[in-house]
Structure formats: C-alpha cells, structure tokens
C-alpha cells in the first residue's frame, strides 16, 4: 500500500508544477513591494523605507477617493469614483428579473502616453 501512495503522490506533483509554470509564463505580476524594492535600490534607501512610502501613498489615494476626489497620476492616468445607477438585471441560472442596487466603483482612465507606449 505504501508504494501505491508514493506513486500517486509523485504523479500528482508534476502536474501541479506544470500548471504553476504555465501560469507564471503567461502573466508576470508586479506588486508594490517589487516596485518599492527597485526604487530603494535606485535611490539608496532601505526597502523598509520604500515600502512605508508606498503604503502611505496607497492610503492617501484611498482617502482621496473616499472624499470623491479625482486622483491624477501624471504619465499614468486618472483614478476617480463613479456612481452606478440602480438597474434591472437577470439571474443567469433562472432567467428571473432582479433589481441591482445603485453602487459606486473606482474607474481608471489610462494616460495617452501609456496607451501609445503599449
């Protein structure tokens, strides 16, 4: 029995590894921590200081959005809160009409420079 379990376990592991490798190959994810690390190296500050700066930046952006301000990030784009009106929708499983409540969403409009560079 122990041998059968080992064979099953070894067969399952390569599939998971291949799936993870395929996912990594498709999309690279750059986090705030990666950006902060790059800036820390470029400007000669510690990674901890760079992370704190970015955390404060994100907090300031969120605070501004809560107040209803538009956040213009020159060279990147504009973040703003948009209101979505209440509307009627359909439950895809049953086809039944449902009412969707009014809500707010954060919208991002990309800067012209970014659009042209991509």
Steps between C-alpha positions, in 0.01 A plus 500: 500500500775746582649459152164576337470820700850611400428448131180702521673779687785521248260505207292782650797726574625548140152605382482768767850619410418516128182697570690745722772540237241560227332765712831676568589495132172668401482789747764679703365666812679805630399599850554822691774321690686429173472862396610620844802270488605642164462856623690420819793370297490795260481771767715342771231464766404186689231267373306561819497877442393454138217265604382751763496777239289290264263394779448869585448576130229234471334623821497858364346383170228303680427795731467731200268259319280470809464879499399487133816658361652417164856369533716607206821298471688690231632266234287210627134600509205618709318317779151613596184369663200460270143441606307213344123541489260231618391278213319184411699185424440130447604201706693295243400168661126558510441791265309677778508882497683647798562854618865601531564770760674828424871484580831679463806375317855617453575576136845540348562689178840431351721793397562561131875435542434154644252410227746598231790315659319166529 
